[in-house]
Amino acid sequence: MIGGLFIYNHKGEVLISRVYRDDIGRNAVDAFRVNVIHARQQVRSPVTNIARTSFFHVKRSNIWLAAVTKQNVNAAMVFEFLYKMCDVMAAYFGKISEENIKNNFVLIYELLDEILDFGYPQNSETGALKTFITQQGIKSQHHTKEEQSQITSQVTGQIGWRREGIKYRRNELFLDVLESVNLLMSPQGQVLSAHVSGRVVMKSYLSGMPECKFGMNDKIVIDKQGKGGTTDDSGKSGKQSIAIDDCTFHQCVRLSKFDSERSISFIPPDGEYELMRYRTTKDIILPFRVIPLVREVGRTKLEVKVVIKSNFKPSLLAQKIEVRIPTPLNTSGVQVICMKGKAKYKASENAIVWKIKRMAGMKESQISAEIELLPTNDKKKWARPPISMNFEVPFAPSGLKVRYLKVFEPKLNYSDHDVIKWVRYIGRSGIYETRC
Amino acid sequence: MTDSKYFTTTKKGEIFELKAELNSDKKEKKKEAVKKVIASMTVGKDVSALFPDVVNCMQTDNLELKKLVYLYLMNYAKSQPDMAIMAVNTFVKDCEDPNPLIRALAVRTMGCIRVDKITEYLCEPLRKCLKDEDPYVRKTAAVCVAKLHDINAQLVEDQGFLDTLKDLISDSNPMVVANAVAALSEIAESHPNSNLLDLNPQTINKLLTALNECTEWGQIFILDCLANYMPRDDRESQSICERVTPRLSHANSAVVLSAVKVLMKFMEMLPKDLDYYGTLLKKLAPPLVTLLSAEPELQYVALRNINLIVQKRPEILKHEMKVFFVKYNDPIYVKLEKLDIMIRLASQANIAQVLAELKEYATEVDVDFVRKAVRAIGRCAIKVEQSAERCVSTLLDLIQTKVNYVVQEAIVVIKDIFRKYPNKYESVIATLCENLDSLDEPEARAAMIWIVGEYAERIDNADELLESFLEGFHDESTQVQLQLLTAIVKLFLKKPTETQELVQQVLSLATQDSDNPDLRDRGYIYWRLLSTDPVAAKEVVLAEKPLISEETDLIEPTLLEELICHIGTLASVYHKPPSAFVEGSRGVQHKRIPARAGSGESAESSDVGQSGPSEAPPAVIPSQGDLLGDLLNLDLAPPTATVPSVQPSMQMGAMDLLGGGLDSLMGDDSDTLGGDIGGSPSMGAGLGAAPAAMPASLGAAPAVGGGLGDLFDLGGGVGMPTGSYVAPKTVWLLAMKGKGLEISGTFARRGGIIQMDLTLTNKAMSVMTDFAIQFNRNSFGLAPAGPLQVLTPLSPNQTIDVSLPLSTSGPVMKMEPLNNLQVAVKNNIDVFYFSCQYPLSLLFVEDGKMDRQVFLATWKDIPNENEAHFQIKDIHLNSDVASNKLQGSNIFTIAKRTVEGQDMLYQSVKLTNGIWVLAEMRIQTGNPNYTLSIRCRAPEVCQFVYLCYELVLKN
């Protein structure tokens, strides 16, 4: 199991050091600093073995978090734990920075004592932790006996993510379907790979212990229902359903039920959390198409023309559009002409950045640029990195639709109809690249 | 209020000041002081001098202060054991506190104080806490048992904590169960043979129930523990798989990977024709792909594991090539791993896409990545024959870029392509030669030199090219020197007239001016060869080389199996067994995939059949018409005399000149030898003489060859092998059935010739003459290679010994048992029929030594269900002696690996009809029972091979 956990600043100074196992000594702290943080080369692996001691590290801005062990631990678990650790810290004091860590070091030690015991991760749900570990001193000494046992049963219980007795005057929930659409396209416009990775994020403000059921246009579910219903009905819904390659769920979802019936039922945590993640690869709506044209005119000049076409309903508007056209390292000057938006050559980033605030569906826009090059005697050809794109569209490129989210709370007197529900779809670009 | 100020105190006399503050009356000031102490501790300053003052702060009702003091205690208690005792009272008191959080805190902290005296006091509170009414306290106490065990294992056993811990597996609270499982698993690891975890269907059921309810971390503990369980039958393993599969949709990647581990392991037990088996295979792909959208560090862990999974079960991800395409912004460690998996998944179906990608990667920035991409193109060419041409032209394009490291890498892989497809792409040599000057890496130089030497006859100025390398001979690396030596010898043999001076120069450089023994030895070998018999030298040096195998850097099958059992863990990230990086006894147990129930049965049946084939009493064929039909139709007239084929004497002569030892050295082991000397095995073969060019029977003394082979191969076994084992003669035809003719006999293989040794006894009253022998069709086409040489009439009561050479070119028909041979012997009185059984080792040919790479690929290629397991009991030989013995019977040890006192020998056997049999023999020091696993495409021979093993080893 995890033998120790260290947090360093960018200089390699230790901010937090907590040792859980006897086989990890103080020299481990220095070994990581010398061999990884101060290493000249770029880090070639997130797992480093130094003198039979293994170091797992992740970086958040310029802070290094390292877990250390001498055993054959579950490596996936260690990384998951480090991410979780970051989430918990962020939930307590916001951004993970040197200043915040120094300001909260007592709290961090307290958290580390609670969520990692002898190197074994324990309950690390912030909802539960916040009931008894607080920034303003310790609450628990003022707890009544009932409160104490409620805390412990939540921390260890089956529903560790929600406490009992939550009350809201207005029962309300928000569902955000957030998708990032990823594309790799060849210069000829052939899709080399495309997939959507989506998340369903829920903000729930519901009283009591509500039982929820979530439904979407999952092809498997729709097809199953279609068999029972009339043929007409199934034909119609079949068109709108989507094939989900794979999905994963927050721990509140009953996985065995999903496995057997493919129904998504759960008691949600209070507040914001990620209900599910999914991935689709079929019938993806690619919101934009990029058509590049790069021509080398002699050895000192490049002509670039890029056309973007929006491919969705004309009534919808895409926002925050940004096209990044890489330029060679020996660029000396750039002249850009674009019809729409603003374009600028950013020498420090070796790219022409073209920004458009809004763009409706079924439109097209164009940029052309002349790039002057300094003559070099570097034999190696320019690698031509792909043209990448960023955008945000108000629909789900996978075609996913929320069909229902039913809420049942048998003990309290509010029904599904009384809950105010909001659904929003946002499609963003993931890695959206076209080779040129 | 911020805490960062505590980090800034760097004044002198700080300790003194802190001491004063710690002893202050004001609570706030005390707390501030303790915080300062902890801050100093974090930064690495020694604040142990403050121990008594800090411990004095422990008695407080302020929980925050208490936790800080505890933190201090955990760090320094060991250095001040006597002082630490001061804290015991508070701990014991806190364990009785009405607040469960405080009880748990006390028991948690106490376990972290590694002072013997304190652990004694810990036992009573721990015992209470293990049975506490509050689950939070129980789950903390469960982990505390593991802590205590780490400090004092005996104490934990004496106090009976292990039993209490076992009881907690049935606890009503899922988190208590999970922590108990984690603690027990850890304790069990340090007692490999104890039955601590005692997993049985009931406990498994409890674990599976808790699995649905506990935290994500608890699920990981439980799944990792489940993976160690061996289901009793395929039904149980299916039902566990069914209950584990929902975990594949968990958001936590570690839960997913641990579930994959359980499934991969238990799947092995399911019958392949089961519908569920196919369903399971399909279910595994999507979650594995999803892991690739996790954070990069997790992607890396996932990819390292997928690399193993793809090797074990390529079918799972064969359609998912695209997800492994490299993204421009992937961290380098993710890129390199993806590339590796792309090559493993490359097939004829997707090769066009893969090549297009690889070409793209070859223009990226990172040097390592580009090199790997270029190398990957070469591997594609070797793996998928249809793509070879396109690969070569892509490589040529890349060479045109003139980027130094790209060119060098391309030349190295083109050399391999030449080895795989000889005489196909030599037109590119001219382009390669243009880049000769830019090569500065030894591997690329060596590859280029090999190419020049190999194709010297097509390169007009080959001598000039090689001469240019010769100038700086002593500054070259060994790899290049060896290659240069071989290349010039090749050149000389091809163009002797112009290059005599050159070859003398290189031979003298290698033998007289070099300190490198490998180089000198190789130089002398060539020198002798060339001076004694240039014709033989040509045969040896310019022999046709064996083709290289397509799959490289595969993980050895046993290691792969072990790593599959460690999916998700560090072992699977490093691709090393835990013993390679974990100290002490922890984690050194070797995990194995459970075998299919079926193969267990076969092992049993072979035990029963042990006394069967080899020692079966000679059975006289019943006189049934149809059985005899074949035999009666045979022409029993003595066949015209044919001399058993002997190898051309010219070669024999050459070998003799070289000396008895060297010949077999070259003949048998040229490949491995070359590998050892030359570094790269595929290049080493340039040294010469592929086995194909020198049929094994040529090595007139296979025994000697075997010994030398061992020396080179294993560095062990100096002793001479005893030669192949010959069983004593048994009676095949009783006199009463043979009208007075009694025949007893045995089989032997001598110097590559199969012989049937017969003893004929005339127990009749009359003289017997006109002997002839004929065989029925049999499984391996054994047939007499000459007439039965009984020249003088056999008078009554006379006995004669005859050796009959056999060939394997007779007609083939599968017999039951496989090694059954039906024989007809004719004399002047009658025709007699009998059947006998020959040991399969008769058919083991002398060139049955497989190349290591080929072995690996073949082993993997043979389906698992063709593997049979056997036990060879009561053998008191060490592995070297055993392998020598086996080598005498042409069972060749290709490699040996020693893991934790267990020797694993990888062996190959080739039958006369070209069937390869691969075997893995495990020998545990001190254990007289060997474990033998045999794989063969024709599984029916496995059992007979096993019998040969037993026969050879026991005699």
Coordinates of C-alpha atoms in Angstrom, one line a residue, chain A residues 8 11-14 26-39 50 55, chain B residues 43:
Chain A
Y8 CA 6.3 19.7 -3.3
K11 CA 11.4 24.2 -6.6
G12 CA 11.2 20.8 -5.0
E13 CA 10.7 22.1 -1.5
V14 CA 8.5 19.9 0.6
R26 CA 13.0 10.7 5.0
N27 CA 15.5 10.1 2.2
A28 CA 12.6 9.1 -0.1
V29 CA 11.6 12.8 0.0
D30 CA 15.0 13.8 -1.3
A31 CA 15.2 11.0 -3.8
F32 CA 12.1 12.2 -5.6
R33 CA 13.3 15.8 -5.6
V34 CA 16.7 15.0 -7.0
N35 CA 15.7 12.3 -9.5
V36 CA 12.4 13.7 -10.8
I37 CA 11.7 17.3 -10.0
H38 CA 15.3 18.4 -10.6
A39 CA 15.9 16.0 -13.4
I50 CA 14.4 4.7 -7.6
F55 CA 7.1 7.0 -6.9
Chain B
V43 CA 10.4 20.9 6.1

